[in-house]
PDB file of C-alpha atoms in Angstrom:
ATOM      1  CA  LEU A   1      25.622 -35.137  47.344  1.00  0.00           C
ATOM      2  CA  ALA A   2      28.483 -34.276  49.633  1.00  0.00           C
ATOM      3  CA  ARG A   3      28.679 -30.649  50.756  1.00  0.00           C
ATOM      4  CA  ALA A   4      32.016 -30.120  49.036  1.00  0.00           C
ATOM      5  CA  GLN A   5      30.725 -31.416  45.729  1.00  0.00           C
ATOM      6  CA  ALA A   6      30.043 -28.696  43.158  1.00  0.00           C
ATOM      7  CA  LEU A   7      26.575 -28.449  41.660  1.00  0.00           C
ATOM      8  CA  GLN A   8      25.991 -28.013  37.965  1.00  0.00           C
ATOM      9  CA  LEU A   9      22.981 -26.033  36.812  1.00  0.00           C
ATOM     10  CA  GLU A  10      21.773 -26.260  33.232  1.00  0.00           C
ATOM     11  CA  LEU A  11      19.680 -23.392  31.925  1.00  0.00           C
ATOM     12  CA  SER A  12      17.436 -23.356  28.888  1.00  0.00           C
ATOM     13  CA  PRO A  13      16.613 -20.218  26.958  1.00  0.00           C
ATOM     14  CA  THR A  14      13.068 -18.910  27.355  1.00  0.00           C
ATOM     15  CA  LYS A  15      10.922 -16.767  25.139  1.00  0.00           C
ATOM     16  CA  ASP A  16      11.119 -13.015  25.546  1.00  0.00           C
ATOM     17  CA  LEU A  17       8.774 -12.505  28.506  1.00  0.00           C
ATOM     18  CA  ILE A  18       8.207  -8.741  28.192  1.00  0.00           C
ATOM     19  CA  ALA A  19       7.592  -8.940  24.428  1.00  0.00           C
ATOM     20  CA  ALA A  20       5.122 -11.814  24.916  1.00  0.00           C
ATOM     21  CA  TYR A  21       3.340  -9.966  27.710  1.00  0.00           C
ATOM     22  CA  ALA A  22       3.155  -6.693  25.728  1.00  0.00           C
ATOM     23  CA  ALA A  23       1.728  -8.588  22.733  1.00  0.00           C
ATOM     24  CA  MET A  24      -0.906 -10.335  24.848  1.00  0.00           C
ATOM     25  CA  HIS A  25      -1.878  -7.151  26.734  1.00  0.00           C
ATOM     26  CA  PRO A  26      -1.724  -4.271  24.234  1.00  0.00           C
ATOM     27  CA  GLY A  27      -3.512  -1.853  26.569  1.00  0.00           C
ATOM     28  CA  THR A  28      -0.925  -2.304  29.337  1.00  0.00           C
ATOM     29  CA  PHE A  29       1.819   0.282  29.770  1.00  0.00           C
ATOM     30  CA  CYS A  30       5.064  -1.731  29.618  1.00  0.00           C
ATOM     31  CA  VAL A  31       8.564  -0.669  30.594  1.00  0.00           C
ATOM     32  CA  ALA A  32      11.597  -2.721  29.546  1.00  0.00           C
ATOM     33  CA  PHE A  33      15.291  -2.369  30.286  1.00  0.00           C
ATOM     34  CA  ALA A  34      18.282  -2.546  27.927  1.00  0.00           C
ATOM     35  CA  LEU A  35      21.821  -3.151  29.102  1.00  0.00           C
ATOM     36  CA  ALA A  36      24.740  -2.090  26.929  1.00  0.00           C
ATOM     37  CA  ALA A  37      27.527  -4.544  27.530  1.00  0.00           C
ATOM     38  CA  ASN A  38      30.276  -2.064  26.692  1.00  0.00           C
ATOM     39  CA  ASP A  39      30.927   1.633  26.150  1.00  0.00           C
ATOM     40  CA  ASP A  40      31.206   1.206  22.380  1.00  0.00           C
ATOM     41  CA  GLN A  41      27.530   0.285  22.092  1.00  0.00           C
ATOM     42  CA  ASP A  42      25.127   3.122  21.165  1.00  0.00           C
ATOM     43  CA  LEU A  43      22.771   3.093  24.148  1.00  0.00           C
ATOM     44  CA  ILE A  44      20.013   5.098  22.474  1.00  0.00           C
ATOM     45  CA  ALA A  45      20.054   2.964  19.304  1.00  0.00           C
ATOM     46  CA  LEU A  46      20.025  -0.249  21.390  1.00  0.00           C
ATOM     47  CA  SER A  47      17.107   1.058  23.467  1.00  0.00           C
ATOM     48  CA  GLU A  48      15.134   2.224  20.420  1.00  0.00           C
ATOM     49  CA  LYS A  49      15.552  -1.174  18.781  1.00  0.00           C
ATOM     50  CA  LYS A  50      14.293  -2.925  21.928  1.00  0.00           C
ATOM     51  CA  LEU A  51      11.397  -0.461  22.149  1.00  0.00           C
ATOM     52  CA  TRP A  52      10.123  -1.469  18.696  1.00  0.00           C
ATOM     53  CA  ASP A  53      11.142  -5.142  18.840  1.00  0.00           C
ATOM     54  CA  LYS A  54       9.400  -5.739  22.168  1.00  0.00           C
ATOM     55  CA  GLY A  55       6.378  -3.501  21.542  1.00  0.00           C
ATOM     56  CA  VAL A  56       6.691  -1.679  24.862  1.00  0.00           C
ATOM     57  CA  ASN A  57       6.043   1.964  25.783  1.00  0.00           C
ATOM     58  CA  VAL A  58       9.400   2.767  27.393  1.00  0.00           C
ATOM     59  CA  VAL A  59      12.897   1.316  27.465  1.00  0.00           C
ATOM     60  CA  ILE A  60      15.348   2.329  30.146  1.00  0.00           C
ATOM     61  CA  GLY A  61      18.828   1.977  28.657  1.00  0.00           C
ATOM     62  CA  ASN A  62      21.805   1.659  30.935  1.00  0.00           C
ATOM     63  CA  LYS A  63      25.420   0.553  30.748  1.00  0.00           C
ATOM     64  CA  ALA A  64      27.061  -2.374  32.526  1.00  0.00           C
ATOM     65  CA  GLU A  65      29.763  -0.083  33.909  1.00  0.00           C
ATOM     66  CA  VAL A  66      27.352   1.384  36.470  1.00  0.00           C
ATOM     67  CA  LEU A  67      26.361  -1.984  37.965  1.00  0.00           C
ATOM     68  CA  GLY A  68      27.399  -2.039  41.599  1.00  0.00           C
ATOM     69  CA  SER A  69      27.696   1.750  41.758  1.00  0.00           C
ATOM     70  CA  THR A  70      25.484   4.135  43.729  1.00  0.00           C
ATOM     71  CA  GLU A  71      25.408   6.565  40.803  1.00  0.00           C
ATOM     72  CA  THR A  72      23.896   5.866  37.415  1.00  0.00           C
ATOM     73  CA  SER A  73      23.163   7.399  34.047  1.00  0.00           C
ATOM     74  CA  VAL A  74      20.334   6.025  31.909  1.00  0.00           C
ATOM     75  CA  GLU A  75      18.391   6.894  28.786  1.00  0.00           C
ATOM     76  CA  PHE A  76      14.598   7.074  29.124  1.00  0.00           C
ATOM     77  CA  VAL A  77      13.516   6.121  25.607  1.00  0.00           C
ATOM     78  CA  THR A  78       9.996   6.373  24.162  1.00  0.00           C
ATOM     79  CA  ARG A  79       8.616   6.545  20.640  1.00  0.00           C
ATOM     80  CA  ASP A  80       8.850  10.351  20.928  1.00  0.00           C
ATOM     81  CA  GLY A  81      12.576  10.427  21.718  1.00  0.00           C
ATOM     82  CA  SER A  82      15.022   9.939  24.551  1.00  0.00           C
ATOM     83  CA  GLU A  83      15.995  11.796  27.679  1.00  0.00           C
ATOM     84  CA  PRO A  84      19.092  11.225  29.780  1.00  0.00           C
ATOM     85  CA  LEU A  85      18.616  10.802  33.535  1.00  0.00           C
ATOM     86  CA  SER A  86      21.561  10.717  35.931  1.00  0.00           C
ATOM     87  CA  GLY A  87      22.352  10.873  39.632  1.00  0.00           C
ATOM     88  CA  THR A  88      22.045   8.447  42.491  1.00  0.00           C
ATOM     89  CA  LYS A  89      20.171   5.268  41.640  1.00  0.00           C
ATOM     90  CA  SER A  90      17.509   6.336  44.115  1.00  0.00           C
ATOM     91  CA  LYS A  91      17.050   9.713  42.419  1.00  0.00           C
ATOM     92  CA  VAL A  92      16.987   8.164  38.937  1.00  0.00           C
ATOM     93  CA  SER A  93      14.463   5.491  39.953  1.00  0.00           C
ATOM     94  CA  ARG A  94      12.159   8.208  41.339  1.00  0.00           C
ATOM     95  CA  ALA A  95      12.522  10.174  38.087  1.00  0.00           C
ATOM     96  CA  ILE A  96      11.616   7.068  36.072  1.00  0.00           C
ATOM     97  CA  ILE A  97       8.514   6.487  38.229  1.00  0.00           C
ATOM     98  CA  ASP A  98       7.515  10.162  37.883  1.00  0.00           C
ATOM     99  CA  LYS A  99       7.880  10.008  34.074  1.00  0.00           C
ATOM    100  CA  VAL A 100       5.893   6.776  33.813  1.00  0.00           C
ATOM    101  CA  ALA A 101       3.168   8.218  36.092  1.00  0.00           C
ATOM    102  CA  ALA A 102       3.026  11.346  33.937  1.00  0.00           C
ATOM    103  CA  SER A 103       2.653   9.199  30.798  1.00  0.00           C
ATOM    104  CA  LEU A 104      -0.163   7.221  32.394  1.00  0.00           C
ATOM    105  CA  SER A 105      -2.059  10.393  33.387  1.00  0.00           C
ATOM    106  CA  HIS A 106      -2.358  11.565  29.734  1.00  0.00           C
TER     107      HIS A 106
END
């Protein structure tokens, strides 16, 4: 191929990796992520659906609008409910890790 020639990449859909892993390892604490494509989507409802569909312990719901930003706002969703977390991505990621660690220590 010449350097100026464009490459074409064909992708094939795969199975849901986190759902398959959670099903095969029921004792493992699994965290999944849900991305709402637009502001009209109910982030908590989307995250709750993924929580049950995938069989995971936690879903972190976020919106596409914060991609590329240093600030974020997410929903930390478990079977017991949801909690909003917001701030810098660094601060929010530390809060997520703290919440997961607290869940594991129970």
